[in-house]
GROMACS .gro file of C-alpha atoms in nm:
model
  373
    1UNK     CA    1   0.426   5.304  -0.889
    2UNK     CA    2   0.321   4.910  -0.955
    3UNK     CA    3   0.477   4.734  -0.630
    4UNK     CA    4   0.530   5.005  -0.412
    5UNK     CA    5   0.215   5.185  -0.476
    6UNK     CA    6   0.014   4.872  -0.431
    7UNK     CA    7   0.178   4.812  -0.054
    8UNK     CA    8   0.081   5.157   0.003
    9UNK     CA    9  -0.256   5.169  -0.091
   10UNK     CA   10  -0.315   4.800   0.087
   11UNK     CA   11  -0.164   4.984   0.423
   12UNK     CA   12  -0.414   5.235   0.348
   13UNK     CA   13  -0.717   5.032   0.394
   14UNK     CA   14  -0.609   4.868   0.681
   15UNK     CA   15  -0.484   5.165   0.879
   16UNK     CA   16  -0.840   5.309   0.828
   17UNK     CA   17  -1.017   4.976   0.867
   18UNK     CA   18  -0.831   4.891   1.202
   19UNK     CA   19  -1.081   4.774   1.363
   20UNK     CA   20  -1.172   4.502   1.136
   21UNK     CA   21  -0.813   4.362   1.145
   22UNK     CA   22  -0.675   4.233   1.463
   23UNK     CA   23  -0.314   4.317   1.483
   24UNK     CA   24  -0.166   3.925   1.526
   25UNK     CA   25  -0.363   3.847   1.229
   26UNK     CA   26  -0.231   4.125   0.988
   27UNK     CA   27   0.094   4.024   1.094
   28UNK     CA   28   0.092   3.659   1.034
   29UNK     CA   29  -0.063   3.807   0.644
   30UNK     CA   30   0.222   4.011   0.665
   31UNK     CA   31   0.492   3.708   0.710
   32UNK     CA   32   0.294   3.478   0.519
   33UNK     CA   33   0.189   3.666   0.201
   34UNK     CA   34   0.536   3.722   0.040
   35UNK     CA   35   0.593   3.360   0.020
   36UNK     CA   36   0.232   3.304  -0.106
   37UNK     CA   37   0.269   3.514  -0.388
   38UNK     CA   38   0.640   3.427  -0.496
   39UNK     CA   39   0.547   3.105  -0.470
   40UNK     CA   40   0.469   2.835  -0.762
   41UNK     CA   41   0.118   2.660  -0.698
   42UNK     CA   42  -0.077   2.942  -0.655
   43UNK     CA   43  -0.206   2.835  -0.313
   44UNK     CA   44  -0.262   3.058  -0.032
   45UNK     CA   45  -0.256   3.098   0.347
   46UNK     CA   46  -0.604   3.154   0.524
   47UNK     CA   47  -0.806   3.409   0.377
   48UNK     CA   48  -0.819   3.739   0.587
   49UNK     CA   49  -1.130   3.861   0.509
   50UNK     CA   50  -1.469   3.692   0.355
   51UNK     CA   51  -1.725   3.930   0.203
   52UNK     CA   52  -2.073   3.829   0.173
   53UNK     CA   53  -2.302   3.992  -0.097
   54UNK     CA   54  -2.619   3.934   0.058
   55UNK     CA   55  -2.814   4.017  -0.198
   56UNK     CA   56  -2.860   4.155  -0.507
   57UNK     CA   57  -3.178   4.437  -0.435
   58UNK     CA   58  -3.125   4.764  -0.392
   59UNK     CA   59  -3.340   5.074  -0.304
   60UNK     CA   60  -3.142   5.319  -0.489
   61UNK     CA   61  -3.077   5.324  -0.869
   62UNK     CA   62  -2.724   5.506  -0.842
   63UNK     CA   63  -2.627   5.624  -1.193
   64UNK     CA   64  -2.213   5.554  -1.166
   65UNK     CA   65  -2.322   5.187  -0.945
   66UNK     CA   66  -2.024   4.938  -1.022
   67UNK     CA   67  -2.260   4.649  -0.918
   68UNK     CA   68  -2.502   4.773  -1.182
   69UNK     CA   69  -2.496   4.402  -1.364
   70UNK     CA   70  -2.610   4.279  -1.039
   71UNK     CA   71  -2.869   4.437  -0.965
   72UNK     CA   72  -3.072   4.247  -1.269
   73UNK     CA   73  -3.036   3.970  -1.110
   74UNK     CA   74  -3.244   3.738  -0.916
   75UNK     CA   75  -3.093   3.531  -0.713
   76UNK     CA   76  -3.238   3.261  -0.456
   77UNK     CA   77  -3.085   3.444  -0.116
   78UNK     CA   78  -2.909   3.231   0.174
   79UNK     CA   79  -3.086   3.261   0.439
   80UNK     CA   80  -2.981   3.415   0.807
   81UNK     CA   81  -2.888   3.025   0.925
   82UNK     CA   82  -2.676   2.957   0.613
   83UNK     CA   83  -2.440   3.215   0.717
   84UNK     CA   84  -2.434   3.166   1.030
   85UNK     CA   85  -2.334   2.805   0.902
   86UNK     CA   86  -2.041   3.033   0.697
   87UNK     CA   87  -2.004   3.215   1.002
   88UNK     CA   88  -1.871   2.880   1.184
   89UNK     CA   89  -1.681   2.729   0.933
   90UNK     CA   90  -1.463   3.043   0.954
   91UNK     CA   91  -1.420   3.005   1.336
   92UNK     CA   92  -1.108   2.804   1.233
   93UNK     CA   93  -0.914   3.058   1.071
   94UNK     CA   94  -1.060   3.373   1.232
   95UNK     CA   95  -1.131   3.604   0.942
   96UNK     CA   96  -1.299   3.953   0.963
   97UNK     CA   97  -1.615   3.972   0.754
   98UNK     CA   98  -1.768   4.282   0.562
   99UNK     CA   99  -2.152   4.281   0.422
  100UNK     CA  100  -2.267   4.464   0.107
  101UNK     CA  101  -2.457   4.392  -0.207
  102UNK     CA  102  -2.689   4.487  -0.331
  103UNK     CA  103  -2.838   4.696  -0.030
  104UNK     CA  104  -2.785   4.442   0.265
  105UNK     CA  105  -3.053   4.639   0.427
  106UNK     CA  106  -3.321   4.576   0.179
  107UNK     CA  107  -3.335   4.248   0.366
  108UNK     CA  108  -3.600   4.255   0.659
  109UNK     CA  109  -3.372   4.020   0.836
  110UNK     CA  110  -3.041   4.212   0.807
  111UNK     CA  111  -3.018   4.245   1.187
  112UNK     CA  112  -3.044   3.844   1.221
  113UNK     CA  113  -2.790   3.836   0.941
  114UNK     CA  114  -2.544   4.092   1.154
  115UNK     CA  115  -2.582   3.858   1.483
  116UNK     CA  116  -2.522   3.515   1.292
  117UNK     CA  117  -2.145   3.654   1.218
  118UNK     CA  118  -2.131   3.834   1.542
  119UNK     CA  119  -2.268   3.517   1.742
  120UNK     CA  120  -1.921   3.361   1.629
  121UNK     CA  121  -1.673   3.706   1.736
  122UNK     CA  122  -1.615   3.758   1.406
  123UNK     CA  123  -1.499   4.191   1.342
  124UNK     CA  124  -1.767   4.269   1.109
  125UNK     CA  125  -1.845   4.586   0.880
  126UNK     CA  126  -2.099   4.686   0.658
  127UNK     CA  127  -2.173   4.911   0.350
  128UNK     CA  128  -2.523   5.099   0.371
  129UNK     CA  129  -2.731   5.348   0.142
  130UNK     CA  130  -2.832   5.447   0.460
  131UNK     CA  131  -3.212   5.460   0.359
  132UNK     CA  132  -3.339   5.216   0.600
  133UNK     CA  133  -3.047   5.235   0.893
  134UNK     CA  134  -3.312   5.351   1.119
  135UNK     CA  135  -3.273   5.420   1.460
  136UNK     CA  136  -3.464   5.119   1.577
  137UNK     CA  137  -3.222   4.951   1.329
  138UNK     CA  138  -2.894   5.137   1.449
  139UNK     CA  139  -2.946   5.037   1.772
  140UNK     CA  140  -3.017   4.653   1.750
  141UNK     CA  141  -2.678   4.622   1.548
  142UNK     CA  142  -2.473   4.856   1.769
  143UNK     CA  143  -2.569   4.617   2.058
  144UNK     CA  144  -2.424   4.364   1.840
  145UNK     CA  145  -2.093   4.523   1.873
  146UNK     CA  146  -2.040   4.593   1.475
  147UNK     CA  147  -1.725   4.766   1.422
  148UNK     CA  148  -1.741   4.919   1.098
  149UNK     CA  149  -2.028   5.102   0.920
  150UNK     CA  150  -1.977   5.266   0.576
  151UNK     CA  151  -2.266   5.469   0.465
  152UNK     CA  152  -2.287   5.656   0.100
  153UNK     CA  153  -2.380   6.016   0.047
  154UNK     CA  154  -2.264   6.129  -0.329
  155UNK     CA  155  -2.360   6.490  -0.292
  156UNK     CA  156  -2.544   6.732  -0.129
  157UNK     CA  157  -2.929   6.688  -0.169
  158UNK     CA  158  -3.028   6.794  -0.513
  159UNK     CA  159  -2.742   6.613  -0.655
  160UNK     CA  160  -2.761   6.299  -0.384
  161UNK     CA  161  -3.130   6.283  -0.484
  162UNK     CA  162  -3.053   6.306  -0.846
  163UNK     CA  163  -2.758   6.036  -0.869
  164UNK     CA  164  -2.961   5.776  -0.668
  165UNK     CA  165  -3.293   5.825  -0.839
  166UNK     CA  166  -3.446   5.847  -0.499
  167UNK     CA  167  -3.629   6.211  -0.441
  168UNK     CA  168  -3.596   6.294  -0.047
  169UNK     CA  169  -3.287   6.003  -0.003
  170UNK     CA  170  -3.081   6.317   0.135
  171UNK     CA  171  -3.300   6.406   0.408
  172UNK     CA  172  -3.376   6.040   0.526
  173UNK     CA  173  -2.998   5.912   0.507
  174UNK     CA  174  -2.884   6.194   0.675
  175UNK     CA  175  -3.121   6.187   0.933
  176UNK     CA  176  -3.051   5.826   0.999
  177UNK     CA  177  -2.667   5.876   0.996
  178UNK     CA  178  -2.687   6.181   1.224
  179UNK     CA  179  -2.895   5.936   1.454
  180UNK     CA  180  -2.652   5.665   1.466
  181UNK     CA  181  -2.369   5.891   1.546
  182UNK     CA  182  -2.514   6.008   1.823
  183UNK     CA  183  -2.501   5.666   2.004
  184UNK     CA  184  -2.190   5.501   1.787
  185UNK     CA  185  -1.969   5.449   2.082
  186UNK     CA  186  -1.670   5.226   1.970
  187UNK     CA  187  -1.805   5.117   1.636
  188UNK     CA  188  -1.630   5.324   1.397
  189UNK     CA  189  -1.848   5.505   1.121
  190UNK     CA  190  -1.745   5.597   0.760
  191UNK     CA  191  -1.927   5.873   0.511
  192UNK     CA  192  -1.845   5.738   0.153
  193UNK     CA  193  -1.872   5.900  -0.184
  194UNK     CA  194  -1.778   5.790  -0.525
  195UNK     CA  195  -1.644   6.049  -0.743
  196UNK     CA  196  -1.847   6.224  -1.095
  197UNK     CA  197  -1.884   6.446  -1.265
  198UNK     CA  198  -2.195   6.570  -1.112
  199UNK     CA  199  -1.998   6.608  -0.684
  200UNK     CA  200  -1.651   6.730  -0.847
  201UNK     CA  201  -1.767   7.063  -0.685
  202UNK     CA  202  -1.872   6.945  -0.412
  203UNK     CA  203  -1.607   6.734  -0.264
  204UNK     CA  204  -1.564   6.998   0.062
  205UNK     CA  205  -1.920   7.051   0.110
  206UNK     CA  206  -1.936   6.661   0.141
  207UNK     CA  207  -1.625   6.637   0.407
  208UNK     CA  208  -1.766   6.865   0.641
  209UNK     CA  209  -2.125   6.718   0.628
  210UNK     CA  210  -1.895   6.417   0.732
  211UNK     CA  211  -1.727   6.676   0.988
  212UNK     CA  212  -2.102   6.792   1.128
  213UNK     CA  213  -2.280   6.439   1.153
  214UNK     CA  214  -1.972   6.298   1.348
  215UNK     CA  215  -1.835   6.027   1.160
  216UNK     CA  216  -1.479   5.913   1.217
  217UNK     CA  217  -1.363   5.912   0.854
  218UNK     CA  218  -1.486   6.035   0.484
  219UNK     CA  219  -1.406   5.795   0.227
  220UNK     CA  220  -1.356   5.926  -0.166
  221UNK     CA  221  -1.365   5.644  -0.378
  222UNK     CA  222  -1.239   5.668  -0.759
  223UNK     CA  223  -1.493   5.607  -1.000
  224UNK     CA  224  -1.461   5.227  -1.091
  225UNK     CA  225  -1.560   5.169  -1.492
  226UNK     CA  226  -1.443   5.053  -1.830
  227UNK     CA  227  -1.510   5.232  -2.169
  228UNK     CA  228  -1.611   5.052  -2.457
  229UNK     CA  229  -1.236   5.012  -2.579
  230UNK     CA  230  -1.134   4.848  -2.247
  231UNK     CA  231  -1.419   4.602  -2.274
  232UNK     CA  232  -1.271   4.496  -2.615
  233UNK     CA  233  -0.919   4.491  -2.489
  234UNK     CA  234  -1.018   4.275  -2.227
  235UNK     CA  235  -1.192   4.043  -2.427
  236UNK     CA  236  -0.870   4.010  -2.665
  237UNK     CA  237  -0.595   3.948  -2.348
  238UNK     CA  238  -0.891   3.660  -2.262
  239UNK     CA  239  -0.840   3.491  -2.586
  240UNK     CA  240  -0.495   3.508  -2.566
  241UNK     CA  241  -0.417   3.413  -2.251
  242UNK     CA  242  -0.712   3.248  -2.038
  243UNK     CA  243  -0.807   2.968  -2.342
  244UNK     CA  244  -0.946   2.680  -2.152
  245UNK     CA  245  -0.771   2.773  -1.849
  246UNK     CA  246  -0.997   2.581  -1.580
  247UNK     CA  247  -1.284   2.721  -1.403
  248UNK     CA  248  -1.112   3.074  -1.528
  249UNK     CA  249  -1.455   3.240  -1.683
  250UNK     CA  250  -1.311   3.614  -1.677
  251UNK     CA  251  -1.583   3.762  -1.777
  252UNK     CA  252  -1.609   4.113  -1.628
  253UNK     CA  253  -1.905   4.286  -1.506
  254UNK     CA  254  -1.889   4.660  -1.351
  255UNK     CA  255  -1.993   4.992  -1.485
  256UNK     CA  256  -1.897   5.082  -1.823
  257UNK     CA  257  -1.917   5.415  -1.973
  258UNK     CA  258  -1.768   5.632  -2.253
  259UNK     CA  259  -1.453   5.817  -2.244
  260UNK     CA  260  -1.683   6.192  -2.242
  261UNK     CA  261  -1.811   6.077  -1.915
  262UNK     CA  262  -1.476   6.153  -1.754
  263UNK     CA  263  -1.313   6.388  -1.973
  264UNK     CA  264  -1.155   6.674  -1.774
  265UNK     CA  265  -1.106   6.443  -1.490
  266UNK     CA  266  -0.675   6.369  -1.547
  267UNK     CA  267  -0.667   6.748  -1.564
  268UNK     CA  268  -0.865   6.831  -1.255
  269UNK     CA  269  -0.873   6.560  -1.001
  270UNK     CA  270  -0.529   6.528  -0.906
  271UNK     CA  271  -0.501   6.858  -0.798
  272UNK     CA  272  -0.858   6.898  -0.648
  273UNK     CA  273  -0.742   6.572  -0.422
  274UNK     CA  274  -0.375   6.744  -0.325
  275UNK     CA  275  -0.628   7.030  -0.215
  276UNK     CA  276  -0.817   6.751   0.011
  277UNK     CA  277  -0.562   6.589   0.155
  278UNK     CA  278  -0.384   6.910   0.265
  279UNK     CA  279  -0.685   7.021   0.435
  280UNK     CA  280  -0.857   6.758   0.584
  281UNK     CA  281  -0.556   6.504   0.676
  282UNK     CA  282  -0.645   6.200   0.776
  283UNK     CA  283  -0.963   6.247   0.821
  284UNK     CA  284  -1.009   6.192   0.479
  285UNK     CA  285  -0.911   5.876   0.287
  286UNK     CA  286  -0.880   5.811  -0.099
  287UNK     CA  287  -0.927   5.487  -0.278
  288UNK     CA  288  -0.726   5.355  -0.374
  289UNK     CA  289  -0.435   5.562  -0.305
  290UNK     CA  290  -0.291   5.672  -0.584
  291UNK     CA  291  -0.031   5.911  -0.684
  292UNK     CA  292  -0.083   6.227  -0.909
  293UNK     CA  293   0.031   6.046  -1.204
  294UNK     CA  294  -0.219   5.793  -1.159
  295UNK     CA  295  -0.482   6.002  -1.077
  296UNK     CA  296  -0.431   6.144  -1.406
  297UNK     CA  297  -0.378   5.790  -1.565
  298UNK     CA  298  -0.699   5.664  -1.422
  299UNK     CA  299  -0.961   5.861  -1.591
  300UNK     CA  300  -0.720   5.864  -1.969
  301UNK     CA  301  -0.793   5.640  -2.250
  302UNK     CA  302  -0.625   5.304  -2.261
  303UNK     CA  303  -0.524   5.332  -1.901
  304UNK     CA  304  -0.321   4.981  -1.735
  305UNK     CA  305  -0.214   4.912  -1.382
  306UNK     CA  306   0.169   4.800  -1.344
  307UNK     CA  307   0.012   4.727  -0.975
  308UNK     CA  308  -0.012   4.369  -0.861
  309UNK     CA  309  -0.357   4.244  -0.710
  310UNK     CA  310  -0.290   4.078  -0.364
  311UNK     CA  311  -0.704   4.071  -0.275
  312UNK     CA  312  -0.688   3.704  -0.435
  313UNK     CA  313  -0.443   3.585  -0.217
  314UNK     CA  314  -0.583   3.764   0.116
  315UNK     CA  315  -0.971   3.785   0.074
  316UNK     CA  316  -1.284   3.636  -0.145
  317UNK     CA  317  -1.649   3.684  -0.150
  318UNK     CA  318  -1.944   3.520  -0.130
  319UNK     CA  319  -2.279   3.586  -0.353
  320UNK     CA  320  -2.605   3.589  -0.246
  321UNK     CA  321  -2.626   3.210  -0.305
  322UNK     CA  322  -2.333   3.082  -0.130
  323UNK     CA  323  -2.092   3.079  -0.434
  324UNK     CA  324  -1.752   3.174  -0.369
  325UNK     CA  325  -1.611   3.400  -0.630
  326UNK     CA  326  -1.277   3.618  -0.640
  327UNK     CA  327  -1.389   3.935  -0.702
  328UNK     CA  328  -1.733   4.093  -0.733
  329UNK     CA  329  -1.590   4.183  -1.116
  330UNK     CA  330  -1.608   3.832  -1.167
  331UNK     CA  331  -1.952   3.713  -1.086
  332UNK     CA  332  -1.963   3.414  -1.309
  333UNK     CA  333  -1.657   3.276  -1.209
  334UNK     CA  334  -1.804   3.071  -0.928
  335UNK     CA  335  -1.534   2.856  -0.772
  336UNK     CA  336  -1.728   2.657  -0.526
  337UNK     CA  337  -2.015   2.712  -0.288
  338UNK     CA  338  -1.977   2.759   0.052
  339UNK     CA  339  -2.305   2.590   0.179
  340UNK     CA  340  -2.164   2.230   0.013
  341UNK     CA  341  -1.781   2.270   0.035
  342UNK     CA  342  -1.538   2.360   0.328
  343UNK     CA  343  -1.428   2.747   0.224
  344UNK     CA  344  -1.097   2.600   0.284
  345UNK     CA  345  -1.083   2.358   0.015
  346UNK     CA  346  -1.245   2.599  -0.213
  347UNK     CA  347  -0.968   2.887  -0.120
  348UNK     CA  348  -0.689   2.675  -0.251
  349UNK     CA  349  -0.904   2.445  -0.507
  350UNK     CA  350  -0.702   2.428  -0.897
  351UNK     CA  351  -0.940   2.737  -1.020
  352UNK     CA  352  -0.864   2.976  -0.758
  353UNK     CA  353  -0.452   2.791  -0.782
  354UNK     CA  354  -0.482   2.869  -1.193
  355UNK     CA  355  -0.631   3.210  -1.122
  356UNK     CA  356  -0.389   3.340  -0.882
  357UNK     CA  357  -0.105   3.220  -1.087
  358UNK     CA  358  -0.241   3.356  -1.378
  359UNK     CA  359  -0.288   3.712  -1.272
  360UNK     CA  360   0.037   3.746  -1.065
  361UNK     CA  361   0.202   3.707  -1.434
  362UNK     CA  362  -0.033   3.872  -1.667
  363UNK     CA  363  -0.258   4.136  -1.504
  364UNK     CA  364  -0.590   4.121  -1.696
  365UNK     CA  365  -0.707   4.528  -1.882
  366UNK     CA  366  -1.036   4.482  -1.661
  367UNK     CA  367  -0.815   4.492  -1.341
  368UNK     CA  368  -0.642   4.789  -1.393
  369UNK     CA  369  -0.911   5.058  -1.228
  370UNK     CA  370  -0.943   4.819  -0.890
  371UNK     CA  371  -1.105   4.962  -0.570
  372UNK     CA  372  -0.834   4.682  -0.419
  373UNK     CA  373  -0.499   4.785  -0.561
   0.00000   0.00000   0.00000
């Protein structure tokens, strides 16, 4: 698929993110980002969107959790004023902004976080466990005008219960999502899911949960992870091609798991989706969209992505600190901190120039199963 699959999928996200992406903006990315990418220095128009990692907590222990390394963590949290100070540094270019973690509502002040972005009109979404959206919360950040909410349910509530280590999480995350429903108005609302082995089954019982609380979408995310074998093959295309590239520390951090944990899945999945998608339409969305062969590709041994990665040339995050880093796969590679630095000069500083040139021509093994291709 490489090129045209990659388009597809990125016209994927936005069509179901809409409302986080003004239309004048997506189409100055649109004119722009061809000439970015073909281009030889590596640097890059305005970012589109900046996504802050909040923090590193979480309230759930979920067993397939690609942020897993980063939940050992303990970092020393920016505060609600330093991103607000973020917040109006990016007034210049207009970015939308999206919150995770972490759980961003493990923070007490998450609603003072939510109005520092707003405060400045940025289109903001989040990503919730839903545990502690609670309707005194839903309410303060609906009158904030968020656009986007994205809460996870991975199975009906044995199963839920079971993957996040939480006994009664069901019950209380539904409840809270059926709540905020109720009074979403304009802000559009997303039920996501990653897929395992233990909600293969389950896949329609989880869409029409979607169907009965009322959100606007169900989201069914490809399991994101690297066996043992990638993780060495990785380390191998580092040695001989990163060196002492600078700033490039592409050390890779998401979940990793054995081959068993997946087997079965190239057989069944692709089919079980085509099933889905037939059904459902677009209420349902799949990322990243992939075709049947990929599908299948995805969960075999020794799988690689012909796709190129455009996230580094459109979007970066932020950690909990301030640091700006490409991709939350890439925790150490801290390329500035936005609390010090103008995001700006960090966006098109030589490591994030060396980076983007690098993986336009050699896509590293621990990009291939990407959320963003």
């Amino acid at each position: 698929m490489g090129l045209p699959g990659a388009i597809k999928s990125q016209i994927n996200n936005i069509r179901h993110f809409s409302g986080l992406f003004p239309p004048l903006r997506l189409a100055r990315g649109a004119v722009t980002l061809p000439f970015d990418y073909i281009g030889p220095t590596g640097r890059a128009a305005h970012p589109m969107v900046i996504n802050i990692l909040i923090t590193s907590r979480c309230n759930m222990n979920c067993a397939m959790c690609s942020a897993s390394d980063l939940r050992g963590r303990h970092y020393k949290e920016m505060s609600a004023g330093d991103i607000e100070h973020i917040a109006g540094q990016a007034e210049a270019f207009r970015p939308s902004f999206f919150i995770g973690g972490g759980e961003p509502f493990a923070r007490d002040d998450i609603v003072d976080v939510i109005a520092a972005v707003k405060g400045h009109g940025h289109p903001l979404g989040i990503v919730t466990n839903g545990l502690r959206l609670d309707p005194d919360r839903g309410r303060k950040i609906l009158d904030l005008g968020i656009e986007h909410v994205m809460v996870s349910i991975h199975g009906p509530r044995d199963v839920h219960d079971a993957i996040t280590g939480v006994k009664g999480a069901f019950e209380r995350v539904t409840e809270n999502l059926t709540a905020f429903c109720r009074d979403k108005g304009s802000t559009r609302v997303m039920l996501n899911f990653v897929l395992s082995r233990e909600n293969l089954e389950h896949i329609d019982e989880l869409v029409e949960l979607g169907r009965r609380i009322g959100v606007d979408k169900v989201r069914i995310e490809h399991l994101l992870y690297m066996t043992d074998d990638d993780i060495r093959n990785h380390e191998s295309w580092l040695t001989d091609n990163v060196g002492d590239n600078a700033g490039l520390t592409l050390k890779v951090e998401t979940f990793v798991c054995g081959q068993a944990t997946v087997d079965g899945f190239a057989g069944e999945l692709p089919g079980l989706l085509d099933e889905v998608k037939a059904h459902y339409g677009d209420f349902v969305y799949i990322k990243p969209a992939l075709s049947r062969k990929e599908t299948a590709e995805w969960y075999s041994p020794g799988y690689t992505s012909d796709r190129p990665c455009f996230f580094i040339w459109r979007s970066l995050f932020i950690d909990p600190e301030g640091f700006v880093i490409p991709c939350q796969y890439y925790s150490d590679m801290k390329l500035g901190n936005a609390l010090d630095e103008p995001i700006l000069e960090i966006w098109n500083s030589r490591g994030y120039r060396n980076l983007r040139r690098l993986i336009r021509d050699r896509t590293p093994p621990a990009c291939s199963r990407c959320c963003k291709t």
